[in-house]
PDB file of C-alpha atoms in Angstrom:
ATOM      1  CA  UNK A   1     -36.532  -8.065 -32.432  1.00 60.00           C
ATOM      2  CA  UNK A   2     -34.452  -5.285 -33.923  1.00 67.00           C
ATOM      3  CA  UNK A   3     -31.732  -6.639 -36.215  1.00 67.00           C
ATOM      4  CA  UNK A   4     -29.566  -3.577 -36.030  1.00 76.00           C
ATOM      5  CA  UNK A   5     -29.788  -3.922 -32.220  1.00 79.00           C
ATOM      6  CA  UNK A   6     -27.769  -6.861 -31.868  1.00 79.00           C
ATOM      7  CA  UNK A   7     -23.621  -7.454 -32.926  1.00 84.00           C
ATOM      8  CA  UNK A   8     -22.958  -9.986 -35.881  1.00 87.00           C
ATOM      9  CA  UNK A   9     -21.737 -13.071 -34.206  1.00 90.00           C
ATOM     10  CA  UNK A  10     -19.599 -15.199 -35.927  1.00 94.00           C
ATOM     11  CA  UNK A  11     -16.788 -17.914 -36.645  1.00 96.00           C
ATOM     12  CA  UNK A  12     -13.045 -16.531 -35.596  1.00 96.00           C
ATOM     13  CA  UNK A  13      -9.735 -18.711 -35.144  1.00 95.00           C
ATOM     14  CA  UNK A  14      -8.177 -17.966 -32.068  1.00 92.00           C
ATOM     15  CA  UNK A  15      -4.246 -19.176 -32.016  1.00 92.00           C
ATOM     16  CA  UNK A  16      -2.851 -20.163 -29.032  1.00 88.00           C
ATOM     17  CA  UNK A  17       0.450 -19.227 -27.692  1.00 85.00           C
ATOM     18  CA  UNK A  18       2.162 -22.541 -28.189  1.00 84.00           C
ATOM     19  CA  UNK A  19       0.743 -22.624 -32.153  1.00 88.00           C
ATOM     20  CA  UNK A  20      -2.593 -24.466 -31.593  1.00 89.00           C
ATOM     21  CA  UNK A  21      -6.036 -23.039 -32.877  1.00 93.00           C
ATOM     22  CA  UNK A  22      -9.664 -23.812 -32.377  1.00 92.00           C
ATOM     23  CA  UNK A  23     -12.582 -22.213 -33.890  1.00 95.00           C
ATOM     24  CA  UNK A  24     -15.432 -20.484 -31.761  1.00 94.00           C
ATOM     25  CA  UNK A  25     -18.035 -17.930 -32.212  1.00 95.00           C
ATOM     26  CA  UNK A  26     -17.125 -14.467 -31.453  1.00 94.00           C
ATOM     27  CA  UNK A  27     -18.438 -10.886 -32.070  1.00 93.00           C
ATOM     28  CA  UNK A  28     -14.151  -9.995 -32.615  1.00 91.00           C
ATOM     29  CA  UNK A  29     -13.390  -8.345 -35.775  1.00 91.00           C
ATOM     30  CA  UNK A  30     -15.014  -9.922 -39.026  1.00 92.00           C
ATOM     31  CA  UNK A  31     -15.787 -13.523 -39.790  1.00 93.00           C
ATOM     32  CA  UNK A  32     -12.611 -15.979 -40.134  1.00 92.00           C
ATOM     33  CA  UNK A  33     -10.441 -13.627 -38.632  1.00 94.00           C
ATOM     34  CA  UNK A  34      -7.799 -14.733 -36.220  1.00 95.00           C
ATOM     35  CA  UNK A  35      -7.088 -13.670 -32.975  1.00 92.00           C
ATOM     36  CA  UNK A  36      -3.568 -14.400 -31.259  1.00 91.00           C
ATOM     37  CA  UNK A  37      -3.415 -14.700 -27.371  1.00 85.00           C
ATOM     38  CA  UNK A  38      -0.699 -13.060 -25.155  1.00 82.00           C
ATOM     39  CA  UNK A  39      -1.781 -14.579 -22.124  1.00 80.00           C
ATOM     40  CA  UNK A  40      -2.293 -18.415 -22.686  1.00 77.00           C
ATOM     41  CA  UNK A  41      -4.471 -20.228 -20.072  1.00 73.00           C
ATOM     42  CA  UNK A  42      -2.310 -23.408 -20.561  1.00 73.00           C
ATOM     43  CA  UNK A  43       0.649 -22.002 -19.883  1.00 73.00           C
ATOM     44  CA  UNK A  44       0.197 -18.743 -17.468  1.00 72.00           C
ATOM     45  CA  UNK A  45       0.765 -19.554 -13.426  1.00 70.00           C
ATOM     46  CA  UNK A  46      -2.505 -17.427 -13.097  1.00 71.00           C
ATOM     47  CA  UNK A  47      -4.443 -20.491 -14.087  1.00 69.00           C
ATOM     48  CA  UNK A  48      -1.995 -23.316 -14.016  1.00 70.00           C
ATOM     49  CA  UNK A  49      -0.813 -22.465  -9.924  1.00 68.00           C
ATOM     50  CA  UNK A  50       2.687 -21.813 -10.778  1.00 60.00           C
ATOM     51  CA  UNK A  51       5.163 -22.176  -8.458  1.00 61.00           C
ATOM     52  CA  UNK A  52       4.695 -19.063  -6.062  1.00 61.00           C
ATOM     53  CA  UNK A  53       7.045 -18.218  -3.497  1.00 65.00           C
ATOM     54  CA  UNK A  54       6.646 -16.217   0.024  1.00 63.00           C
ATOM     55  CA  UNK A  55       8.829 -14.030   1.074  1.00 67.00           C
ATOM     56  CA  UNK A  56       9.059 -13.563   4.688  1.00 65.00           C
ATOM     57  CA  UNK A  57      10.028 -10.337   5.385  1.00 68.00           C
ATOM     58  CA  UNK A  58      10.460  -9.491   9.108  1.00 69.00           C
ATOM     59  CA  UNK A  59       8.854 -12.828  10.404  1.00 76.00           C
ATOM     60  CA  UNK A  60       5.389 -11.483   8.802  1.00 77.00           C
ATOM     61  CA  UNK A  61       4.323 -15.303   7.143  1.00 76.00           C
ATOM     62  CA  UNK A  62       5.438 -17.079  10.278  1.00 79.00           C
ATOM     63  CA  UNK A  63       3.858 -14.670  12.432  1.00 81.00           C
ATOM     64  CA  UNK A  64       0.525 -14.987  10.230  1.00 82.00           C
ATOM     65  CA  UNK A  65       0.867 -18.809  10.195  1.00 81.00           C
ATOM     66  CA  UNK A  66       1.552 -18.458  14.224  1.00 83.00           C
ATOM     67  CA  UNK A  67      -1.854 -16.705  14.553  1.00 84.00           C
ATOM     68  CA  UNK A  68      -4.170 -18.293  11.948  1.00 85.00           C
ATOM     69  CA  UNK A  69      -2.447 -21.667  11.214  1.00 79.00           C
ATOM     70  CA  UNK A  70      -5.250 -23.495  13.125  1.00 74.00           C
ATOM     71  CA  UNK A  71      -7.892 -22.549  10.371  1.00 77.00           C
ATOM     72  CA  UNK A  72      -5.431 -23.751   7.960  1.00 69.00           C
ATOM     73  CA  UNK A  73      -4.503 -27.272   8.949  1.00 67.00           C
ATOM     74  CA  UNK A  74      -6.434 -29.906   7.281  1.00 65.00           C
ATOM     75  CA  UNK A  75      -8.680 -32.378   9.506  1.00 61.00           C
ATOM     76  CA  UNK A  76      -7.707 -35.691   9.296  1.00 54.00           C
TER      77      UNK A  76
END
């Protein structure tokens, strides 16, 4: 296998938004560099399922639930 065809795979430090850090291997930067995350999977609603609010404009949500609500009900 040719060595020049593969990127350098080394250890870096990842710093989360809450200040915690962990080490992982990556092709990012140089060995020993620190990667600062702007979006933290421990706190961002995309990963935590944060509080979502549905706005019912013109009864669209209620019309949808009337039409398809039977499919969404849990079977007991």
